Amino acid sequence: MFSFIKKIDRQDKQALFTCFFAFFCNGTLSLMMGSVMPDLKAAYSLSDTTSGLFISAHSAGNLIAGLISGLVPLWLGQKRSIFTLSALAFIGYLMMTIAGWPAWLFLAFLLVGFGRGSVTNFSNRMVNQLSGGSPAASNLLHSSFALGAILTPLVFLALRNSFSWQVGLGYVILLGCVSLFNMSRMQLKNDRPSPADKKNSTLVFLKNPSFLILAAMMFCYLCSEYAINGWLVTYIQNKENLLADLAATGSDAVSYSQTMASLLWVVMLVGRLICAMLSSKVSQKIMMMVSSFGVAIFYALMLTSTTMPMVTFSVAGLGLCMAGICPMIYSDAAIFTNAYPMATSLILGIGSAGAILMPTIVGSLAEAYGFTGGMSAILVTVLLLVVFAVLNVAVKTRKPVVQ
């Protein structure tokens, strides 16, 4: 699983571990939004509509970063650009502790999204380059994100209860300072790509069917992941048949739904580690296809389950199958991202569009048809993910011609 580390020198190992820690911080940044939102609403008297607008601002920042962060290194160099852009996320959280004017908070969430998207772009591209597109490396990178996501609610709750929510946000800012220090010490061998080299800004890879299939997979996957993560707790708390079963067993719906959200991430962390171990023995294209079928099966089971044991089983199975898909898409796309820097930006940007679109669709349909109806819309993108995963195996990959 760690064989790729032995093949790189000390300088590249430092850059690799810097990316891992930055992705751990990205997981912290992501989950902290949900953890701190109730305190922001209470402290600054925010409405649900305004709060939702802030989440949209974060997603928009993430999307913009995905599209342009691949170009910034042409002028600033890779090291200076990622240091500057990632700092924006932690500045955004610092802004939340200072004041609560809506425009101020909107900008804060926009900066958090921009910083997160920039780190996602840089870390995925850099890990692919340093490891030669190793699926194990990509899964370990995304395991770092999952670990940060799991720990954040626990650390924030402890700091909030012992001190204040502002101190809880201080945890994120402190991690950011450590991450920025690590970035300042990186030594990158190709730090400043040449603006004159057309391959650094070309979009010629969009003509390649293999890239388009992978981009479609990323779109469908992030549609599903963000919508499931965003609405799972609310869905469980509004599923009438399940609520009746919880009441019969004396279980609390709020506690159970939060436990399921945590279970999903814990199992995803385990799943990514398993995928990293299997990557040297099984084709990642086959693993993505099997995982996609598993996501469809377990998600359909979750929608139809009405008892606590079955919902728990389906959520665990869903997390296990979802775990390796995103990192393996990035890894499988290494032949494009290593040749064309904009390829990472486009995959991230296309995926981020899905992350913005599907949660909104689910919310709109839930108002009209209830949460089961709203969550059923996710099944469409899950089934499309299966179709594209099959195509990814069936269509012979054509390597890009570097121009």
PDB file of N, CA, C and O in Angstrom, residues 198-268:
ATOM      1  N   LYS A 198       1.837  25.866 -24.147  1.00  0.00           N
ATOM      2  CA  LYS A 198       0.396  25.781 -24.367  1.00  0.00           C
ATOM      3  C   LYS A 198      -0.271  24.657 -23.591  1.00  0.00           C
ATOM      4  O   LYS A 198      -1.460  24.728 -23.278  1.00  0.00           O
ATOM      5  N   LYS A 199       0.485  23.610 -23.270  1.00  0.00           N
ATOM      6  CA  LYS A 199      -0.137  22.488 -22.562  1.00  0.00           C
ATOM      7  C   LYS A 199      -0.592  22.888 -21.158  1.00  0.00           C
ATOM      8  O   LYS A 199      -1.438  22.219 -20.566  1.00  0.00           O
ATOM      9  N   ASN A 200      -0.080  24.003 -20.610  1.00  0.00           N
ATOM     10  CA  ASN A 200      -0.461  24.445 -19.274  1.00  0.00           C
ATOM     11  C   ASN A 200      -1.816  25.141 -19.240  1.00  0.00           C
ATOM     12  O   ASN A 200      -2.367  25.361 -18.164  1.00  0.00           O
ATOM     13  N   SER A 201      -2.331  25.517 -20.384  1.00  0.00           N
ATOM     14  CA  SER A 201      -3.636  26.190 -20.413  1.00  0.00           C
ATOM     15  C   SER A 201      -4.601  25.610 -21.443  1.00  0.00           C
ATOM     16  O   SER A 201      -5.745  26.038 -21.531  1.00  0.00           O
ATOM     17  N   THR A 202      -4.165  24.615 -22.213  1.00  0.00           N
ATOM     18  CA  THR A 202      -5.019  24.063 -23.263  1.00  0.00           C
ATOM     19  C   THR A 202      -6.142  23.199 -22.686  1.00  0.00           C
ATOM     20  O   THR A 202      -6.024  22.641 -21.583  1.00  0.00           O
ATOM     21  N   LEU A 203      -7.220  23.097 -23.459  1.00  0.00           N
ATOM     22  CA  LEU A 203      -8.359  22.241 -23.103  1.00  0.00           C
ATOM     23  C   LEU A 203      -8.539  21.131 -24.138  1.00  0.00           C
ATOM     24  O   LEU A 203      -9.628  20.580 -24.284  1.00  0.00           O
ATOM     25  N   VAL A 204      -7.460  20.789 -24.824  1.00  0.00           N
ATOM     26  CA  VAL A 204      -7.547  19.799 -25.892  1.00  0.00           C
ATOM     27  C   VAL A 204      -8.015  18.436 -25.395  1.00  0.00           C
ATOM     28  O   VAL A 204      -8.613  17.652 -26.144  1.00  0.00           O
ATOM     29  N   PHE A 205      -7.777  18.151 -24.111  1.00  0.00           N
ATOM     30  CA  PHE A 205      -8.171  16.855 -23.545  1.00  0.00           C
ATOM     31  C   PHE A 205      -9.684  16.660 -23.536  1.00  0.00           C
ATOM     32  O   PHE A 205     -10.170  15.536 -23.371  1.00  0.00           O
ATOM     33  N   LEU A 206     -10.442  17.743 -23.713  1.00  0.00           N
ATOM     34  CA  LEU A 206     -11.902  17.622 -23.745  1.00  0.00           C
ATOM     35  C   LEU A 206     -12.381  16.855 -24.974  1.00  0.00           C
ATOM     36  O   LEU A 206     -13.542  16.444 -25.035  1.00  0.00           O
ATOM     37  N   LYS A 207     -11.501  16.652 -25.946  1.00  0.00           N
ATOM     38  CA  LYS A 207     -11.850  15.869 -27.130  1.00  0.00           C
ATOM     39  C   LYS A 207     -11.676  14.375 -26.891  1.00  0.00           C
ATOM     40  O   LYS A 207     -12.042  13.567 -27.756  1.00  0.00           O
ATOM     41  N   ASN A 208     -11.115  14.003 -25.745  1.00  0.00           N
ATOM     42  CA  ASN A 208     -10.828  12.605 -25.459  1.00  0.00           C
ATOM     43  C   ASN A 208     -12.015  11.948 -24.749  1.00  0.00           C
ATOM     44  O   ASN A 208     -12.405  12.389 -23.659  1.00  0.00           O
ATOM     45  N   PRO A 209     -12.632  10.906 -25.327  1.00  0.00           N
ATOM     46  CA  PRO A 209     -13.803  10.254 -24.708  1.00  0.00           C
ATOM     47  C   PRO A 209     -13.519   9.737 -23.294  1.00  0.00           C
ATOM     48  O   PRO A 209     -14.401   9.785 -22.435  1.00  0.00           O
ATOM     49  N   SER A 210     -12.322   9.249 -23.062  1.00  0.00           N
ATOM     50  CA  SER A 210     -11.986   8.706 -21.737  1.00  0.00           C
ATOM     51  C   SER A 210     -12.060   9.780 -20.672  1.00  0.00           C
ATOM     52  O   SER A 210     -12.567   9.550 -19.565  1.00  0.00           O
ATOM     53  N   PHE A 211     -11.571  10.978 -21.001  1.00  0.00           N
ATOM     54  CA  PHE A 211     -11.648  12.079 -20.032  1.00  0.00           C
ATOM     55  C   PHE A 211     -13.098  12.474 -19.778  1.00  0.00           C
ATOM     56  O   PHE A 211     -13.496  12.721 -18.635  1.00  0.00           O
ATOM     57  N   LEU A 212     -13.891  12.551 -20.823  1.00  0.00           N
ATOM     58  CA  LEU A 212     -15.296  12.948 -20.681  1.00  0.00           C
ATOM     59  C   LEU A 212     -16.066  11.952 -19.816  1.00  0.00           C
ATOM     60  O   LEU A 212     -16.930  12.345 -19.022  1.00  0.00           O
ATOM     61  N   ILE A 213     -15.750  10.667 -19.950  1.00  0.00           N
ATOM     62  CA  ILE A 213     -16.409   9.643 -19.125  1.00  0.00           C
ATOM     63  C   ILE A 213     -16.041   9.837 -17.656  1.00  0.00           C
ATOM     64  O   ILE A 213     -16.907   9.792 -16.765  1.00  0.00           O
ATOM     65  N   LEU A 214     -14.772  10.092 -17.382  1.00  0.00           N
ATOM     66  CA  LEU A 214     -14.330  10.300 -16.004  1.00  0.00           C
ATOM     67  C   LEU A 214     -14.944  11.570 -15.426  1.00  0.00           C
ATOM     68  O   LEU A 214     -15.333  11.607 -14.250  1.00  0.00           O
ATOM     69  N   ALA A 215     -15.037  12.624 -16.237  1.00  0.00           N
ATOM     70  CA  ALA A 215     -15.665  13.867 -15.769  1.00  0.00           C
ATOM     71  C   ALA A 215     -17.142  13.645 -15.464  1.00  0.00           C
ATOM     72  O   ALA A 215     -17.666  14.170 -14.464  1.00  0.00           O
ATOM     73  N   ALA A 216     -17.820  12.849 -16.299  1.00  0.00           N
ATOM     74  CA  ALA A 216     -19.230  12.536 -16.053  1.00  0.00           C
ATOM     75  C   ALA A 216     -19.383  11.714 -14.779  1.00  0.00           C
ATOM     76  O   ALA A 216     -20.335  11.911 -14.001  1.00  0.00           O
ATOM     77  N   MET A 217     -18.454  10.795 -14.546  1.00  0.00           N
ATOM     78  CA  MET A 217     -18.478  10.017 -13.296  1.00  0.00           C
ATOM     79  C   MET A 217     -18.322  10.931 -12.086  1.00  0.00           C
ATOM     80  O   MET A 217     -19.023  10.773 -11.074  1.00  0.00           O
ATOM     81  N   MET A 218     -17.397  11.896 -12.177  1.00  0.00           N
ATOM     82  CA  MET A 218     -17.187  12.823 -11.058  1.00  0.00           C
ATOM     83  C   MET A 218     -18.441  13.656 -10.811  1.00  0.00           C
ATOM     84  O   MET A 218     -18.831  13.891  -9.659  1.00  0.00           O
ATOM     85  N   PHE A 219     -19.079  14.117 -11.888  1.00  0.00           N
ATOM     86  CA  PHE A 219     -20.311  14.893 -11.753  1.00  0.00           C
ATOM     87  C   PHE A 219     -21.379  14.078 -11.030  1.00  0.00           C
ATOM     88  O   PHE A 219     -21.986  14.537 -10.054  1.00  0.00           O
ATOM     89  N   CYS A 220     -21.613  12.856 -11.489  1.00  0.00           N
ATOM     90  CA  CYS A 220     -22.648  12.005 -10.889  1.00  0.00           C
ATOM     91  C   CYS A 220     -22.299  11.643  -9.455  1.00  0.00           C
ATOM     92  O   CYS A 220     -23.174  11.626  -8.574  1.00  0.00           O
ATOM     93  N   TYR A 221     -21.018  11.353  -9.199  1.00  0.00           N
ATOM     94  CA  TYR A 221     -20.633  10.964  -7.846  1.00  0.00           C
ATOM     95  C   TYR A 221     -20.824  12.123  -6.866  1.00  0.00           C
ATOM     96  O   TYR A 221     -21.395  11.936  -5.783  1.00  0.00           O
ATOM     97  N   LEU A 222     -20.327  13.324  -7.219  1.00  0.00           N
ATOM     98  CA  LEU A 222     -20.446  14.448  -6.286  1.00  0.00           C
ATOM     99  C   LEU A 222     -21.887  14.928  -6.163  1.00  0.00           C
ATOM    100  O   LEU A 222     -22.283  15.424  -5.100  1.00  0.00           O
ATOM    101  N   CYS A 223     -22.686  14.790  -7.221  1.00  0.00           N
ATOM    102  CA  CYS A 223     -24.135  15.012  -7.092  1.00  0.00           C
ATOM    103  C   CYS A 223     -24.677  14.168  -5.937  1.00  0.00           C
ATOM    104  O   CYS A 223     -25.398  14.651  -5.056  1.00  0.00           O
ATOM    105  N   SER A 224     -24.316  12.888  -5.966  1.00  0.00           N
ATOM    106  CA  SER A 224     -24.839  11.937  -4.990  1.00  0.00           C
ATOM    107  C   SER A 224     -24.250  12.172  -3.604  1.00  0.00           C
ATOM    108  O   SER A 224     -24.986  12.236  -2.612  1.00  0.00           O
ATOM    109  N   GLU A 225     -22.916  12.310  -3.527  1.00  0.00           N
ATOM    110  CA  GLU A 225     -22.274  12.428  -2.218  1.00  0.00           C
ATOM    111  C   GLU A 225     -22.742  13.668  -1.464  1.00  0.00           C
ATOM    112  O   GLU A 225     -23.105  13.601  -0.280  1.00  0.00           O
ATOM    113  N   TYR A 226     -22.733  14.825  -2.121  1.00  0.00           N
ATOM    114  CA  TYR A 226     -23.101  16.068  -1.434  1.00  0.00           C
ATOM    115  C   TYR A 226     -24.572  16.064  -1.029  1.00  0.00           C
ATOM    116  O   TYR A 226     -24.938  16.573   0.046  1.00  0.00           O
ATOM    117  N   ALA A 227     -25.426  15.515  -1.894  1.00  0.00           N
ATOM    118  CA  ALA A 227     -26.848  15.474  -1.556  1.00  0.00           C
ATOM    119  C   ALA A 227     -27.109  14.515  -0.401  1.00  0.00           C
ATOM    120  O   ALA A 227     -27.898  14.812   0.511  1.00  0.00           O
ATOM    121  N   ILE A 228     -26.446  13.362  -0.415  1.00  0.00           N
ATOM    122  CA  ILE A 228     -26.620  12.399   0.682  1.00  0.00           C
ATOM    123  C   ILE A 228     -26.103  12.975   1.990  1.00  0.00           C
ATOM    124  O   ILE A 228     -26.783  12.934   3.022  1.00  0.00           O
ATOM    125  N   ASN A 229     -24.886  13.540   1.968  1.00  0.00           N
ATOM    126  CA  ASN A 229     -24.327  14.129   3.183  1.00  0.00           C
ATOM    127  C   ASN A 229     -25.156  15.304   3.689  1.00  0.00           C
ATOM    128  O   ASN A 229     -25.313  15.497   4.894  1.00  0.00           O
ATOM    129  N   GLY A 230     -25.679  16.095   2.752  1.00  0.00           N
ATOM    130  CA  GLY A 230     -26.427  17.278   3.154  1.00  0.00           C
ATOM    131  C   GLY A 230     -27.823  16.989   3.690  1.00  0.00           C
ATOM    132  O   GLY A 230     -28.331  17.726   4.538  1.00  0.00           O
ATOM    133  N   TRP A 231     -28.446  15.892   3.211  1.00  0.00           N
ATOM    134  CA  TRP A 231     -29.842  15.646   3.560  1.00  0.00           C
ATOM    135  C   TRP A 231     -30.090  14.367   4.361  1.00  0.00           C
ATOM    136  O   TRP A 231     -31.213  14.109   4.764  1.00  0.00           O
ATOM    137  N   LEU A 232     -29.047  13.581   4.624  1.00  0.00           N
ATOM    138  CA  LEU A 232     -29.254  12.299   5.303  1.00  0.00           C
ATOM    139  C   LEU A 232     -29.897  12.465   6.679  1.00  0.00           C
ATOM    140  O   LEU A 232     -30.862  11.764   7.018  1.00  0.00           O
ATOM    141  N   VAL A 233     -29.374  13.388   7.477  1.00  0.00           N
ATOM    142  CA  VAL A 233     -29.902  13.594   8.834  1.00  0.00           C
ATOM    143  C   VAL A 233     -31.366  14.018   8.772  1.00  0.00           C
ATOM    144  O   VAL A 233     -32.223  13.477   9.497  1.00  0.00           O
ATOM    145  N   THR A 234     -31.668  14.983   7.904  1.00  0.00           N
ATOM    146  CA  THR A 234     -33.048  15.467   7.784  1.00  0.00           C
ATOM    147  C   THR A 234     -33.962  14.369   7.258  1.00  0.00           C
ATOM    148  O   THR A 234     -35.110  14.218   7.719  1.00  0.00           O
ATOM    149  N   TYR A 235     -33.487  13.593   6.299  1.00  0.00           N
ATOM    150  CA  TYR A 235     -34.276  12.498   5.724  1.00  0.00           C
ATOM    151  C   TYR A 235     -34.661  11.479   6.795  1.00  0.00           C
ATOM    152  O   TYR A 235     -35.827  11.076   6.896  1.00  0.00           O
ATOM    153  N   ILE A 236     -33.700  11.067   7.599  1.00  0.00           N
ATOM    154  CA  ILE A 236     -33.971  10.081   8.649  1.00  0.00           C
ATOM    155  C   ILE A 236     -34.971  10.622   9.667  1.00  0.00           C
ATOM    156  O   ILE A 236     -35.873   9.903  10.124  1.00  0.00           O
ATOM    157  N   GLN A 237     -34.851  11.902   9.996  1.00  0.00           N
ATOM    158  CA  GLN A 237     -35.745  12.492  10.997  1.00  0.00           C
ATOM    159  C   GLN A 237     -37.156  12.719  10.464  1.00  0.00           C
ATOM    160  O   GLN A 237     -38.062  13.043  11.234  1.00  0.00           O
ATOM    161  N   ASN A 238     -37.342  12.555   9.157  1.00  0.00           N
ATOM    162  CA  ASN A 238     -38.665  12.764   8.562  1.00  0.00           C
ATOM    163  C   ASN A 238     -39.250  11.501   7.923  1.00  0.00           C
ATOM    164  O   ASN A 238     -40.289  11.577   7.273  1.00  0.00           O
ATOM    165  N   LYS A 239     -38.608  10.358   8.090  1.00  0.00           N
ATOM    166  CA  LYS A 239     -39.096   9.109   7.509  1.00  0.00           C
ATOM    167  C   LYS A 239     -40.075   8.461   8.486  1.00  0.00           C
ATOM    168  O   LYS A 239     -39.682   7.900   9.515  1.00  0.00           O
ATOM    169  N   GLU A 240     -41.347   8.546   8.190  1.00  0.00           N
ATOM    170  CA  GLU A 240     -42.402   8.192   9.142  1.00  0.00           C
ATOM    171  C   GLU A 240     -42.322   6.751   9.626  1.00  0.00           C
ATOM    172  O   GLU A 240     -42.415   6.481  10.831  1.00  0.00           O
ATOM    173  N   ASN A 241     -42.171   5.799   8.713  1.00  0.00           N
ATOM    174  CA  ASN A 241     -42.111   4.394   9.127  1.00  0.00           C
ATOM    175  C   ASN A 241     -40.908   4.116  10.024  1.00  0.00           C
ATOM    176  O   ASN A 241     -40.989   3.347  10.988  1.00  0.00           O
ATOM    177  N   LEU A 242     -39.787   4.762   9.724  1.00  0.00           N
ATOM    178  CA  LEU A 242     -38.593   4.596  10.550  1.00  0.00           C
ATOM    179  C   LEU A 242     -38.793   5.239  11.918  1.00  0.00           C
ATOM    180  O   LEU A 242     -38.372   4.679  12.943  1.00  0.00           O
ATOM    181  N   LEU A 243     -39.458   6.383  11.952  1.00  0.00           N
ATOM    182  CA  LEU A 243     -39.713   7.053  13.230  1.00  0.00           C
ATOM    183  C   LEU A 243     -40.568   6.183  14.136  1.00  0.00           C
ATOM    184  O   LEU A 243     -40.359   6.152  15.359  1.00  0.00           O
ATOM    185  N   ALA A 244     -41.512   5.474  13.542  1.00  0.00           N
ATOM    186  CA  ALA A 244     -42.356   4.574  14.326  1.00  0.00           C
ATOM    187  C   ALA A 244     -41.529   3.444  14.916  1.00  0.00           C
ATOM    188  O   ALA A 244     -41.706   3.048  16.080  1.00  0.00           O
ATOM    189  N   ASP A 245     -40.583   2.924  14.136  1.00  0.00           N
ATOM    190  CA  ASP A 245     -39.709   1.848  14.625  1.00  0.00           C
ATOM    191  C   ASP A 245     -38.780   2.358  15.725  1.00  0.00           C
ATOM    192  O   ASP A 245     -38.535   1.662  16.723  1.00  0.00           O
ATOM    193  N   LEU A 246     -38.276   3.585  15.559  1.00  0.00           N
ATOM    194  CA  LEU A 246     -37.405   4.173  16.577  1.00  0.00           C
ATOM    195  C   LEU A 246     -38.170   4.381  17.886  1.00  0.00           C
ATOM    196  O   LEU A 246     -37.646   4.131  18.976  1.00  0.00           O
ATOM    197  N   ALA A 247     -39.421   4.844  17.755  1.00  0.00           N
ATOM    198  CA  ALA A 247     -40.242   5.070  18.951  1.00  0.00           C
ATOM    199  C   ALA A 247     -40.522   3.750  19.673  1.00  0.00           C
ATOM    200  O   ALA A 247     -40.518   3.685  20.905  1.00  0.00           O
ATOM    201  N   ALA A 248     -40.744   2.698  18.886  1.00  0.00           N
ATOM    202  CA  ALA A 248     -41.040   1.388  19.485  1.00  0.00           C
ATOM    203  C   ALA A 248     -39.842   0.830  20.251  1.00  0.00           C
ATOM    204  O   ALA A 248     -40.008   0.093  21.229  1.00  0.00           O
ATOM    205  N   THR A 249     -38.644   1.188  19.808  1.00  0.00           N
ATOM    206  CA  THR A 249     -37.425   0.684  20.483  1.00  0.00           C
ATOM    207  C   THR A 249     -36.884   1.671  21.510  1.00  0.00           C
ATOM    208  O   THR A 249     -35.851   1.415  22.142  1.00  0.00           O
ATOM    209  N   GLY A 250     -37.569   2.812  21.653  1.00  0.00           N
ATOM    210  CA  GLY A 250     -37.134   3.808  22.631  1.00  0.00           C
ATOM    211  C   GLY A 250     -35.914   4.603  22.207  1.00  0.00           C
ATOM    212  O   GLY A 250     -35.217   5.188  23.048  1.00  0.00           O
ATOM    213  N   SER A 251     -35.656   4.663  20.895  1.00  0.00           N
ATOM    214  CA  SER A 251     -34.486   5.392  20.389  1.00  0.00           C
ATOM    215  C   SER A 251     -34.872   6.817  20.009  1.00  0.00           C
ATOM    216  O   SER A 251     -36.005   7.089  19.603  1.00  0.00           O
ATOM    217  N   ASP A 252     -33.911   7.730  20.140  1.00  0.00           N
ATOM    218  CA  ASP A 252     -34.133   9.129  19.805  1.00  0.00           C
ATOM    219  C   ASP A 252     -33.763   9.374  18.347  1.00  0.00           C
ATOM    220  O   ASP A 252     -32.646   9.055  17.920  1.00  0.00           O
ATOM    221  N   ALA A 253     -34.673   9.964  17.578  1.00  0.00           N
ATOM    222  CA  ALA A 253     -34.464  10.164  16.144  1.00  0.00           C
ATOM    223  C   ALA A 253     -33.296  11.103  15.863  1.00  0.00           C
ATOM    224  O   ALA A 253     -32.522  10.894  14.926  1.00  0.00           O
ATOM    225  N   VAL A 254     -33.155  12.160  16.672  1.00  0.00           N
ATOM    226  CA  VAL A 254     -32.079  13.138  16.452  1.00  0.00           C
ATOM    227  C   VAL A 254     -30.717  12.483  16.670  1.00  0.00           C
ATOM    228  O   VAL A 254     -29.805  12.602  15.847  1.00  0.00           O
ATOM    229  N   SER A 255     -30.575  11.779  17.776  1.00  0.00           N
ATOM    230  CA  SER A 255     -29.297  11.117  18.069  1.00  0.00           C
ATOM    231  C   SER A 255     -28.979  10.043  17.031  1.00  0.00           C
ATOM    232  O   SER A 255     -27.828   9.918  16.580  1.00  0.00           O
ATOM    233  N   TYR A 256     -30.001   9.287  16.631  1.00  0.00           N
ATOM    234  CA  TYR A 256     -29.784   8.219  15.658  1.00  0.00           C
ATOM    235  C   TYR A 256     -29.359   8.792  14.304  1.00  0.00           C
ATOM    236  O   TYR A 256     -28.431   8.270  13.664  1.00  0.00           O
ATOM    237  N   SER A 257     -30.004   9.866  13.869  1.00  0.00           N
ATOM    238  CA  SER A 257     -29.670  10.446  12.568  1.00  0.00           C
ATOM    239  C   SER A 257     -28.247  11.000  12.559  1.00  0.00           C
ATOM    240  O   SER A 257     -27.517  10.843  11.570  1.00  0.00           O
ATOM    241  N   GLN A 258     -27.833  11.648  13.661  1.00  0.00           N
ATOM    242  CA  GLN A 258     -26.465  12.158  13.739  1.00  0.00           C
ATOM    243  C   GLN A 258     -25.458  11.010  13.764  1.00  0.00           C
ATOM    244  O   GLN A 258     -24.378  11.103  13.180  1.00  0.00           O
ATOM    245  N   THR A 259     -25.836   9.923  14.429  1.00  0.00           N
ATOM    246  CA  THR A 259     -24.966   8.743  14.472  1.00  0.00           C
ATOM    247  C   THR A 259     -24.787   8.161  13.078  1.00  0.00           C
ATOM    248  O   THR A 259     -23.687   7.729  12.705  1.00  0.00           O
ATOM    249  N   MET A 260     -25.849   8.149  12.276  1.00  0.00           N
ATOM    250  CA  MET A 260     -25.757   7.633  10.914  1.00  0.00           C
ATOM    251  C   MET A 260     -24.846   8.510  10.052  1.00  0.00           C
ATOM    252  O   MET A 260     -24.097   8.004   9.204  1.00  0.00           O
ATOM    253  N   ALA A 261     -24.899   9.831  10.260  1.00  0.00           N
ATOM    254  CA  ALA A 261     -24.019  10.727   9.512  1.00  0.00           C
ATOM    255  C   ALA A 261     -22.552  10.450   9.844  1.00  0.00           C
ATOM    256  O   ALA A 261     -21.688  10.436   8.965  1.00  0.00           O
ATOM    257  N   SER A 262     -22.272  10.214  11.121  1.00  0.00           N
ATOM    258  CA  SER A 262     -20.904   9.888  11.537  1.00  0.00           C
ATOM    259  C   SER A 262     -20.497   8.512  11.023  1.00  0.00           C
ATOM    260  O   SER A 262     -19.361   8.312  10.572  1.00  0.00           O
ATOM    261  N   LEU A 263     -21.439   7.547  11.083  1.00  0.00           N
ATOM    262  CA  LEU A 263     -21.149   6.200  10.606  1.00  0.00           C
ATOM    263  C   LEU A 263     -20.749   6.219   9.135  1.00  0.00           C
ATOM    264  O   LEU A 263     -19.813   5.513   8.719  1.00  0.00           O
ATOM    265  N   LEU A 264     -21.434   7.031   8.338  1.00  0.00           N
ATOM    266  CA  LEU A 264     -21.144   7.109   6.908  1.00  0.00           C
ATOM    267  C   LEU A 264     -19.680   7.491   6.677  1.00  0.00           C
ATOM    268  O   LEU A 264     -18.988   6.873   5.863  1.00  0.00           O
ATOM    269  N   TRP A 265     -19.180   8.471   7.438  1.00  0.00           N
ATOM    270  CA  TRP A 265     -17.797   8.918   7.252  1.00  0.00           C
ATOM    271  C   TRP A 265     -16.797   7.935   7.831  1.00  0.00           C
ATOM    272  O   TRP A 265     -15.717   7.742   7.274  1.00  0.00           O
ATOM    273  N   VAL A 266     -17.137   7.317   8.936  1.00  0.00           N
ATOM    274  CA  VAL A 266     -16.217   6.320   9.512  1.00  0.00           C
ATOM    275  C   VAL A 266     -16.024   5.161   8.535  1.00  0.00           C
ATOM    276  O   VAL A 266     -14.892   4.709   8.292  1.00  0.00           O
ATOM    277  N   VAL A 267     -17.137   4.686   7.960  1.00  0.00           N
ATOM    278  CA  VAL A 267     -17.053   3.572   7.022  1.00  0.00           C
ATOM    279  C   VAL A 267     -16.346   4.002   5.740  1.00  0.00           C
ATOM    280  O   VAL A 267     -15.593   3.223   5.137  1.00  0.00           O
ATOM    281  N   MET A 268     -16.536   5.255   5.322  1.00  0.00           N
ATOM    282  CA  MET A 268     -15.842   5.743   4.138  1.00  0.00           C
ATOM    283  C   MET A 268     -14.335   5.772   4.366  1.00  0.00           C
ATOM    284  O   MET A 268     -13.550   5.452   3.465  1.00  0.00           O
TER     285      MET A 268
END
